[in-house]
Coordinates of C-alpha atoms in Angstrom, one line a residue:
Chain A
X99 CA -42.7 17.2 -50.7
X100 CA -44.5 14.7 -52.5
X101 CA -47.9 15.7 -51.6
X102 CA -47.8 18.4 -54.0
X103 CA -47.3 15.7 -57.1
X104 CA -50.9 14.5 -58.5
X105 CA -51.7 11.3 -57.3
X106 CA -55.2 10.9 -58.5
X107 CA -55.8 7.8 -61.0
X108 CA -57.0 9.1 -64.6
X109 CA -60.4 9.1 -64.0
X110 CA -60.6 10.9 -60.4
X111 CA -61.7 14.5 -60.0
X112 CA -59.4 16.8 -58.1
X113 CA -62.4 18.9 -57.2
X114 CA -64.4 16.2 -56.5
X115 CA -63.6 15.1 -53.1
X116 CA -62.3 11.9 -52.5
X117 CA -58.8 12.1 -53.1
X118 CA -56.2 12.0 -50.4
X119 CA -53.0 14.5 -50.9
X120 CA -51.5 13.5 -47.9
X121 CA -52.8 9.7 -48.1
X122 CA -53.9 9.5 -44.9
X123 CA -57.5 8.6 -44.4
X124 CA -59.8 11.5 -42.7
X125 CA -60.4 10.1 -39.6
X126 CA -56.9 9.0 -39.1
X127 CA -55.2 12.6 -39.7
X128 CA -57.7 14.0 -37.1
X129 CA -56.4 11.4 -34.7
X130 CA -53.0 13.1 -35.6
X131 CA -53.6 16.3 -35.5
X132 CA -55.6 15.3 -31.7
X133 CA -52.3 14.5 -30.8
X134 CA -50.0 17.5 -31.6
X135 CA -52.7 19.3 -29.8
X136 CA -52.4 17.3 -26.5
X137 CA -49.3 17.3 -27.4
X138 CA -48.6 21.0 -26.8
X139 CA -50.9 20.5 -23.9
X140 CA -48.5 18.1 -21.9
X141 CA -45.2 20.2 -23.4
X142 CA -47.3 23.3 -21.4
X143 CA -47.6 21.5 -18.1
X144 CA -44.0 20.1 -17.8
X145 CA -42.9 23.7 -19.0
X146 CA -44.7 25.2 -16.2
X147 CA -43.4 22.5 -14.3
X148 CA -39.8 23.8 -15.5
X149 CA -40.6 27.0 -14.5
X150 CA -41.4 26.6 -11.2
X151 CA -38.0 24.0 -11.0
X152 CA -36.0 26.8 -12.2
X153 CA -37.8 29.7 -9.8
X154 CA -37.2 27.6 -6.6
X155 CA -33.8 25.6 -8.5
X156 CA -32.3 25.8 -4.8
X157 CA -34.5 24.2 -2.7
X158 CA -36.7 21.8 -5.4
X159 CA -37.1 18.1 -3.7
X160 CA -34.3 15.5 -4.9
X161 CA -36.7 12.5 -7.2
X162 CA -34.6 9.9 -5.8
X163 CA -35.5 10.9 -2.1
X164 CA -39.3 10.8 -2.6
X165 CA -39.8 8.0 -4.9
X166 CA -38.0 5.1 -3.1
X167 CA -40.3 2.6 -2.3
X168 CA -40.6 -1.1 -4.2
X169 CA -43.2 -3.3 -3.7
X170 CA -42.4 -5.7 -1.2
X171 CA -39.3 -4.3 -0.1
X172 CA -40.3 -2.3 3.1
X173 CA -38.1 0.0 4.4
X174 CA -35.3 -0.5 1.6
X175 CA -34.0 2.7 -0.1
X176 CA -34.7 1.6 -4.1
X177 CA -34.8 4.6 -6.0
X178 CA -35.9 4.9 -9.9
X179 CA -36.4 0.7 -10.0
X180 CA -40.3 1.0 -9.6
X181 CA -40.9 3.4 -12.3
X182 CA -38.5 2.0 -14.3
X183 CA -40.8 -1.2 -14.1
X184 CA -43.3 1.2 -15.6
X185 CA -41.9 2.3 -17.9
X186 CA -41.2 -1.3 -19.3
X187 CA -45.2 -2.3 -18.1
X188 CA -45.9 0.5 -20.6
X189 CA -43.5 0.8 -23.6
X190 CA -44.0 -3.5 -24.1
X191 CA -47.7 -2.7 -23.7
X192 CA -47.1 -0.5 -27.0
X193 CA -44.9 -3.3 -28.8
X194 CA -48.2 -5.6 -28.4
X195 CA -50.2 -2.3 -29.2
X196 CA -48.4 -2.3 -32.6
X197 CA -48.2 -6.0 -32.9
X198 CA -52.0 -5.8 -33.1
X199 CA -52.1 -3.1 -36.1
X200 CA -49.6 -5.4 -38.0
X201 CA -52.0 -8.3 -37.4
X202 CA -54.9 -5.9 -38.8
X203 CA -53.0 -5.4 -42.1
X204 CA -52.9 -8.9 -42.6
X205 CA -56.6 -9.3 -41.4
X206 CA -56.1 -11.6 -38.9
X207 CA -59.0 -11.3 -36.6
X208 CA -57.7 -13.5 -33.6
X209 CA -54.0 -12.2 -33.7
X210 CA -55.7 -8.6 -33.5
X211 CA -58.2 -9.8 -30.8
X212 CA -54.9 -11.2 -27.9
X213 CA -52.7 -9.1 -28.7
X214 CA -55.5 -5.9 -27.8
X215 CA -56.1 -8.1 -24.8
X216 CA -52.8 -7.9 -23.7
X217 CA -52.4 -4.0 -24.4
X218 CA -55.5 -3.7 -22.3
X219 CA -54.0 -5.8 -19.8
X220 CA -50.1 -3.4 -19.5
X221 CA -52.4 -0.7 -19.4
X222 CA -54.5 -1.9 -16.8
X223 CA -51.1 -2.8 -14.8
X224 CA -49.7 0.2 -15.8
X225 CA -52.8 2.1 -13.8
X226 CA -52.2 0.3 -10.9
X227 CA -48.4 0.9 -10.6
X228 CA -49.6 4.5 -10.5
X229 CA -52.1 3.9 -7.8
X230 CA -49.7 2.3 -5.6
X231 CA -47.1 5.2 -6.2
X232 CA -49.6 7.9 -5.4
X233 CA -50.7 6.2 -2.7
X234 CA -46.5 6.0 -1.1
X235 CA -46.5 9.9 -1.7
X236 CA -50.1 11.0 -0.1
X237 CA -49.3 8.7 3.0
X238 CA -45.4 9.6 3.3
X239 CA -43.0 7.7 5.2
X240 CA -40.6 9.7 7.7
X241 CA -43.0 12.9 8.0
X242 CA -41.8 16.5 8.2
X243 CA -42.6 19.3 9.8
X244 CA -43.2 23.0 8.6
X245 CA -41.6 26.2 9.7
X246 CA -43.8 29.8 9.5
X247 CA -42.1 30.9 6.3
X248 CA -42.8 27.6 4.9
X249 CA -39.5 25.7 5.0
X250 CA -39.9 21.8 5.0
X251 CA -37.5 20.5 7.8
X252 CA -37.0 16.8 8.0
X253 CA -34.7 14.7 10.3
X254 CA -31.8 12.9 10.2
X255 CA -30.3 10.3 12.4
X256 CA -26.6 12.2 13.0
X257 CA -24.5 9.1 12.6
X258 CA -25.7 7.7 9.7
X259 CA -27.7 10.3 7.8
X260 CA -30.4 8.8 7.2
X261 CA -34.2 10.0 7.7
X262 CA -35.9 9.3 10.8
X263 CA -39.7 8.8 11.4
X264 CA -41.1 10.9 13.5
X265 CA -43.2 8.4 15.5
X266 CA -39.6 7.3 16.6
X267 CA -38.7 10.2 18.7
X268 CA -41.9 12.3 19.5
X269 CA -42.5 13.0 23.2
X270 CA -45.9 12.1 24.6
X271 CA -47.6 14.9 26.2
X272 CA -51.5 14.4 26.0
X273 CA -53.9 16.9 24.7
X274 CA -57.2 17.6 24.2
X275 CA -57.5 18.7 20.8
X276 CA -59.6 17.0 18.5
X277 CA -60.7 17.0 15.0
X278 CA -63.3 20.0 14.3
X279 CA -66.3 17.8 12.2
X280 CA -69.0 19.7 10.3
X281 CA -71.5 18.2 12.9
X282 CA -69.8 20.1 16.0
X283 CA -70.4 23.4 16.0
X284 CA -70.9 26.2 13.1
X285 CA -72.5 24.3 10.0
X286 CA -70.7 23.4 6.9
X287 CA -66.9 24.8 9.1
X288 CA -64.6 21.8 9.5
X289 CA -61.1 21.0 9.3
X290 CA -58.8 18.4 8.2
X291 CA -57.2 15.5 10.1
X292 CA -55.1 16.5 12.5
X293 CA -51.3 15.4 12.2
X294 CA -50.6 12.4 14.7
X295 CA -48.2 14.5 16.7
X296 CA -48.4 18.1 17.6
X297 CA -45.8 20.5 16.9
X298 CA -44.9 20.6 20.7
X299 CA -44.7 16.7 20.9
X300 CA -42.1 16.7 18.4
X301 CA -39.9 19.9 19.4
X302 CA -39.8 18.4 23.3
X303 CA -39.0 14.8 21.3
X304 CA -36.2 16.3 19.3
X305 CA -34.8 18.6 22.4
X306 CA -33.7 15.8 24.5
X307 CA -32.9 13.6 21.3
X308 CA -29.1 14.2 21.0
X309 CA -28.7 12.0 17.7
X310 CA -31.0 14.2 16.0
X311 CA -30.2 16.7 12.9
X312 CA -32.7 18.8 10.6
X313 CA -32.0 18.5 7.1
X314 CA -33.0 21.8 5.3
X315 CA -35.0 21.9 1.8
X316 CA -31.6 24.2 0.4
X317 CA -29.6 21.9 -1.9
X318 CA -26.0 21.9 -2.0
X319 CA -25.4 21.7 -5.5
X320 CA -24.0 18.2 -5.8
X321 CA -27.9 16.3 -5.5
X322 CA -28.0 16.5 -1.8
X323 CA -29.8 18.8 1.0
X324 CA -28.2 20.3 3.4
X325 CA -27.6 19.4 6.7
X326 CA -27.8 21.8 10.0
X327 CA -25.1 21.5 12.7
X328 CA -26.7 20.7 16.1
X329 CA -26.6 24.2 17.6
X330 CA -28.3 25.0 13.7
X331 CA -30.9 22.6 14.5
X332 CA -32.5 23.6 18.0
X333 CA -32.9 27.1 16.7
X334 CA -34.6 26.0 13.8
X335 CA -36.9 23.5 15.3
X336 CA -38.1 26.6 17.4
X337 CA -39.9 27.7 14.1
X338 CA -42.1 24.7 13.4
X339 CA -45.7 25.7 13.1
X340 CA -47.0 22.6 11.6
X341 CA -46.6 18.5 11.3
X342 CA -46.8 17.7 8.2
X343 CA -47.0 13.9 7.7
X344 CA -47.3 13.1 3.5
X345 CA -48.8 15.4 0.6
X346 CA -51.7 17.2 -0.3
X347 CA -52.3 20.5 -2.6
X348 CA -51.7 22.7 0.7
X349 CA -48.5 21.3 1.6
X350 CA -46.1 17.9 2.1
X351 CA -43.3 16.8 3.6
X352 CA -40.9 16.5 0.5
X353 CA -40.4 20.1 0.1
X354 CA -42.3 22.9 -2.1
X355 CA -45.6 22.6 -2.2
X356 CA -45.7 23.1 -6.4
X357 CA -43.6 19.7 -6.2
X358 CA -46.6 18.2 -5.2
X359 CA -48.8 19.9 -7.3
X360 CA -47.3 19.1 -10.6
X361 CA -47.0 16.0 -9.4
X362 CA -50.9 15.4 -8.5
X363 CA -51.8 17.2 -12.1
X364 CA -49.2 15.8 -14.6
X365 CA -48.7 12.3 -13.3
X366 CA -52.6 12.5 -13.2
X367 CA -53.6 14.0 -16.4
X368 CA -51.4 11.4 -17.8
X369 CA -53.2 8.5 -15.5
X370 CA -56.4 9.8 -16.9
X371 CA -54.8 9.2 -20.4
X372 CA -54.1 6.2 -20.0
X373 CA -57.6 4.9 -18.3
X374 CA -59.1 6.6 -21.1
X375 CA -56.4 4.6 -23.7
X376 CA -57.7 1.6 -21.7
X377 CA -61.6 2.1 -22.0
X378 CA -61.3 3.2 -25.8
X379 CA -58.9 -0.4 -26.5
X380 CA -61.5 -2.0 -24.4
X381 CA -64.3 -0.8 -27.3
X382 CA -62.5 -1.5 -29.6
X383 CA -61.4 -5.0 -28.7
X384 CA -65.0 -5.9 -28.6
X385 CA -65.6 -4.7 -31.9
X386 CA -62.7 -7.2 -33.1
X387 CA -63.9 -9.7 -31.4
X388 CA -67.8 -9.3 -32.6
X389 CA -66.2 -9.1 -36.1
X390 CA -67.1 -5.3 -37.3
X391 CA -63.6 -4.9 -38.7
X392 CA -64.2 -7.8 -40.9
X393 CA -67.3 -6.7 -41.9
X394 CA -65.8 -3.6 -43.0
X395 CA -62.9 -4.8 -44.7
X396 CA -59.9 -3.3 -42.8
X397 CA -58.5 -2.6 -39.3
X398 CA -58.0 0.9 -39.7
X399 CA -59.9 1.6 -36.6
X400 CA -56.9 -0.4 -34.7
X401 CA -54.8 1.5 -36.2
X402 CA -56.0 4.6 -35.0
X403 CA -56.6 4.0 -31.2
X404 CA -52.8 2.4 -31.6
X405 CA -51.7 5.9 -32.4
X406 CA -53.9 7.3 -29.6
X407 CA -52.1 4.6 -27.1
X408 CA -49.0 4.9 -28.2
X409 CA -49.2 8.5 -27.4
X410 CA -49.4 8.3 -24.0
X411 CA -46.9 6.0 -24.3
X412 CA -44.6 9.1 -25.5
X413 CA -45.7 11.5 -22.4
X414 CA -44.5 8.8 -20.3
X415 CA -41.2 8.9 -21.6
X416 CA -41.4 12.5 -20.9
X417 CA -42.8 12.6 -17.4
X418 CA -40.5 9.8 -16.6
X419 CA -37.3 11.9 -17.5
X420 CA -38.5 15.0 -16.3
X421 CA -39.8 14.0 -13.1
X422 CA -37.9 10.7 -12.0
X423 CA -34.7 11.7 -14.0
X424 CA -33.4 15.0 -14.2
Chain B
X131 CA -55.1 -0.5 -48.5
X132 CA -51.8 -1.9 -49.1
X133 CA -49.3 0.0 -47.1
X134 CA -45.8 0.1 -47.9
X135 CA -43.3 -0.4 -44.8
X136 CA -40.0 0.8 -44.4
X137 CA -37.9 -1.7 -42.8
X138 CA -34.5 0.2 -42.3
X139 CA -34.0 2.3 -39.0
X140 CA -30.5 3.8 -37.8
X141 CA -30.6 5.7 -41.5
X142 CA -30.3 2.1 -43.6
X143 CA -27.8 0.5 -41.4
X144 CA -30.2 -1.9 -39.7
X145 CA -32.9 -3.5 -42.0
X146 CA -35.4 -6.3 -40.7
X147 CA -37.3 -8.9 -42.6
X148 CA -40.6 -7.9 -41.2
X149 CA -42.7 -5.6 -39.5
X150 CA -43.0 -7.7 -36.5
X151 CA -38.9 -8.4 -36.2
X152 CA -38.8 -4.7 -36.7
X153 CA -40.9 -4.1 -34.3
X154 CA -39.3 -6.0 -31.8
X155 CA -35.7 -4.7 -33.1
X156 CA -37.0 -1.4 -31.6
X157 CA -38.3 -2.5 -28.4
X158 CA -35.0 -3.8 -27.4
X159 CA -33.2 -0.3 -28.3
X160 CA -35.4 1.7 -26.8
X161 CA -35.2 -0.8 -23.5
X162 CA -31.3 -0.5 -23.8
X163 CA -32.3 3.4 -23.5
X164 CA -33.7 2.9 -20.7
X165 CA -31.5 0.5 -19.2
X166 CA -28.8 3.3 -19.6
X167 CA -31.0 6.0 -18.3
X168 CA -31.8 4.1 -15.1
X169 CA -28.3 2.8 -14.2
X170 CA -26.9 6.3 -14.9
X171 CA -29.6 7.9 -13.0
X172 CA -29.0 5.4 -9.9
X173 CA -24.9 5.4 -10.1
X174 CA -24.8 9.1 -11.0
X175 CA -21.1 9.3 -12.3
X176 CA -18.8 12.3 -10.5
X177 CA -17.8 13.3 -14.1
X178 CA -20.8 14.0 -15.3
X179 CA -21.8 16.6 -12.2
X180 CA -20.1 18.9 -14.3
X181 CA -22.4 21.8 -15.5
X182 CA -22.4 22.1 -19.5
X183 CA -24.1 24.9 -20.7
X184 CA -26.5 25.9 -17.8
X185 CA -27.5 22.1 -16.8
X186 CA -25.3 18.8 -15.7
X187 CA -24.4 16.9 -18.5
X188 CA -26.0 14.0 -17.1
X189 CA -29.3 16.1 -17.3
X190 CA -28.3 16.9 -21.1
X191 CA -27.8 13.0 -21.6
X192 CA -31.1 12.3 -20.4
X193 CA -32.9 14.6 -22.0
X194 CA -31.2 13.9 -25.3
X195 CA -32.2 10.2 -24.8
X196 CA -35.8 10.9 -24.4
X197 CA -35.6 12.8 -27.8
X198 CA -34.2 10.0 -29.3
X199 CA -36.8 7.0 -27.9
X200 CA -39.5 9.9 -28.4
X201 CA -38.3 10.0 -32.1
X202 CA -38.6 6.1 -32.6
X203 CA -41.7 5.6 -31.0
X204 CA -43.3 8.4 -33.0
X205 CA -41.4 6.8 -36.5
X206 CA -41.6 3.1 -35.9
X207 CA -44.6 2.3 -33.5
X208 CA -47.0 5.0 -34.7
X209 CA -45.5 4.5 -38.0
X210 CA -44.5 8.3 -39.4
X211 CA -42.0 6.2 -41.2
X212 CA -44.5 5.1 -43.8
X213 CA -46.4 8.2 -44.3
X214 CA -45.7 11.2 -46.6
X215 CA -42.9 13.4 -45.7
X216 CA -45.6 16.6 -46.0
X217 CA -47.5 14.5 -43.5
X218 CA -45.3 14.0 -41.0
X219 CA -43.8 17.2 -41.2
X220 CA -47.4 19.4 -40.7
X221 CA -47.5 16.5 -37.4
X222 CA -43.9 17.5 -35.9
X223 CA -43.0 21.0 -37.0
X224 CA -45.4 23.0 -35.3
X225 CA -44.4 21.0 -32.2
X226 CA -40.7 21.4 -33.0
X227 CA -41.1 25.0 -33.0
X228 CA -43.6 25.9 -30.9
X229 CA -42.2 23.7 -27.6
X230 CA -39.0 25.0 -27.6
X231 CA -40.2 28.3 -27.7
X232 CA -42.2 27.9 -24.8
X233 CA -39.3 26.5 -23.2
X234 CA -37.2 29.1 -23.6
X235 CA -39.6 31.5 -22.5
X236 CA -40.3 30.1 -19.2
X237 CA -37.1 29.2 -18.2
X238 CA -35.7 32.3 -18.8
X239 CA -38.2 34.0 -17.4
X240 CA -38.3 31.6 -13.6
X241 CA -34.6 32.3 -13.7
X242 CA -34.6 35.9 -14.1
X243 CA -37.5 35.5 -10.9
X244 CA -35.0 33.2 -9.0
X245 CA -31.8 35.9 -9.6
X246 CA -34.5 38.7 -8.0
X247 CA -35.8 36.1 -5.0
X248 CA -31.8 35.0 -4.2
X249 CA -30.1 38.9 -4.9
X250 CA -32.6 41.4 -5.2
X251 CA -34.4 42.8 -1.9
X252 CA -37.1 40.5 -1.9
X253 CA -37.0 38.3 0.7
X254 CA -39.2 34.9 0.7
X255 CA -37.1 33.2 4.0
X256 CA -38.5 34.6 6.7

């Protein structure tokens, strides 16, 4: 505990102001202490996020079963590879991040300025990566569809086990129904798009379908779900109320609706970390490059937004475990 | 402001010549992290289904990595290494104490609610 030692020159005034017991500069410990209190933020999402895991432990959707798609690789089952390229995108973005700080303490203006740039730059490719994954989990792939107590059923081809779309097997009976728009009918009273089969479209396809299974949201303990027998199936499909094709807040085809949730909020609130992260290097990289940090003398300011960025760089690592991982 | 680095990691065993190398040094072992974390996550080894204290004990090694790259992102890229210990600890003890505190709170608590959902006479299957 060396802050307690005095560590004011001879002619400095303890109660004078001034004088740094924990040497860290003012603005750079309010940086710090910024981040243990978004820091307990984040730890309060992913516990809530725990909690709801642990309330619904039997039935929570499997990670590698929902995030599964690599770019350019259509239809191929690639779990974990894509945000492990995120993770990379973001954690070398921080090595330039801290590249640049080093570069400040030797007051080289130009070092500082690229390697910003290229922080910027992971960060912006980072944001993108996310784009593209949220945009995999709103649309969906196989679609699902939901029972009256809630239960996700999706379904499986019965040789092979493997998920099968629903535009695969879904009888055609035509129908009338349409979309209710705000400009038919009672003002301001719409609804939202309707699925692109109806319930009864899918229960006649999957009636005279044979090769067809429903794979329950129950796991069976050993990271898979499990599978009804035949007989199982056709009494269950009796149940469906709704098709659900991708996620929203109300309800998706992965399972419990809190999976989706927490996913929308925490991956978000991170995403909006990181845009911020990106906007505030963005500042300050114009600053470097206009010269204010040599005018002043020292890069402190680089400093500080590096601990900001590297910040979100640590959620990441957090989110990535606890949503991709365990 | 001169600032005085500390170019050892692993407790002295490692030292680098530079910031920069170290820098680097620590990129690579957190990427080996991740390398491990990925591969295990994609083969997920039989032995490790086995359940260790509540959770699988591959769910124990990944969460025990993430503490470990957490800790050398927060030491060596955002540079707690070089600042006073009073410092860093008023930065990570109130986190240290107050997280898994929360933790264990909640947890608890959503499996008590799962034990009343699965046993008790509320039903949520209908």
């Amino acid at each position: 505990m060396d802050a307690t030692l005095t560590n004011q020159s001879e002619n400095e005034n303890i109660w004078g102001g001034g004088n740094k017991p924990l040497n860290a500069s003012y603005g750079k410990m309010m940086m710090w202490f910024f981040i243990v209190s978004d820091a307990l933020t984040f730890s309060g999402f992913l516990a809530a996020y725990g909690f709801s895991r642990f309330k619904f432990i039997e039935s929570w959707p499997i990670a590698d079963e929902v995030f599964n798609h690599f770019p350019f690789l259509h239809g191929v089952d690639a779990p974990m590879y894509y945000v492990a390229l995120m993770t990379f995108i973001l954690i070398f973005s921080s090595v330039t991040m801290v590249l640049a700080v080093d570069a400040g303490h030797h007051m080289k203006k130009n070092k500082v300025a690229f390697y910003m740039l290229l922080t910027i730059v992971g960060g912006a490719i980072f944001l993108g990566s996310q784009a593209w994954e949220w945009k995999n989990f709103i649309n969906g792939q196989y679609g699902a569809v939901e029972t009256r107590g809630g239960q996700i059923l999706q379904f499986v081809n019965a040789e092979t086990g493997k998920r099968v779309n629903l535009s695969s097997f879904a009888a055609s009976i035509p129908t009338d129904r349409s979309q209710h728009k705000a400009k038919n009918g009672v003002w301001y009273v719409k609804e939202s798009t309707l699925p692109t089969y109806s319930v009864e479209e899918i229960t006649a396809g999957f009636l005279a379908n044979d090769n067809l299974l429903i794979k329950t949201q129950q796991n069976d303990g050993q990271g898979h779900k499990l599978v009804l027998d035949r007989e199982g199936s056709i009494n269950k499909i009796t149940q469906a109320v709704h098709v659900v094709e991708g996620a929203n807040l109300v309800r998706n085809e992965y399972g419990s609706p809190l999976f989706a949730n927490f996913f929308f909020f925490i991956t978000g609130f991170h995403g909006f970390h990181v845009f911020t992260g990106v906007l505030i290097n963005l500042i300050i990289f114009f600053n470097v490059v206009i010269g204010t940090y040599e005018k002043r003398g020292h890069y402190e300011m680089v400093e500080k937004v590096g601990l900001y960025w590297h910040f979100v760089d640590l959620v990441w690592v957090f989110v990535f475990t606890f949503f991709y991982l365990v | 402001m001169a600032v005085e680095h500390k170019l050892s990691i692993f407790r002295g065993r490692l030292t680098f010549k530079s910031v920069t190398q170290k820098i680097w040094g620590v990129l690579i072992f957190l990427s080996i992290l991740t390398i491990v974390e990925v591969a295990l996550g994609i083969f997920k080894p039989q032995v490790l289904m086995n359940t260790f204290l509540g959770m699988k004990l591959l769910n124990w090694i990944f969460i025990i990595l993430t503490i470990i790259k957490a800790y050398y992102i927060a030491w060596d890229f955002m540079h707690l290494r070089d600042e006073r210990r009073s410092f860093t600890s008023s930065i990570v003890l109130p986190l240290l104490i107050l997280i898994p505190y929360l933790i264990f709170i909640l947890l608890l608590e959503a499996d008590y609610i799962y034990n009343v959902m699965s046993d008790g006479f509320v039903s949520w299957n209908f």
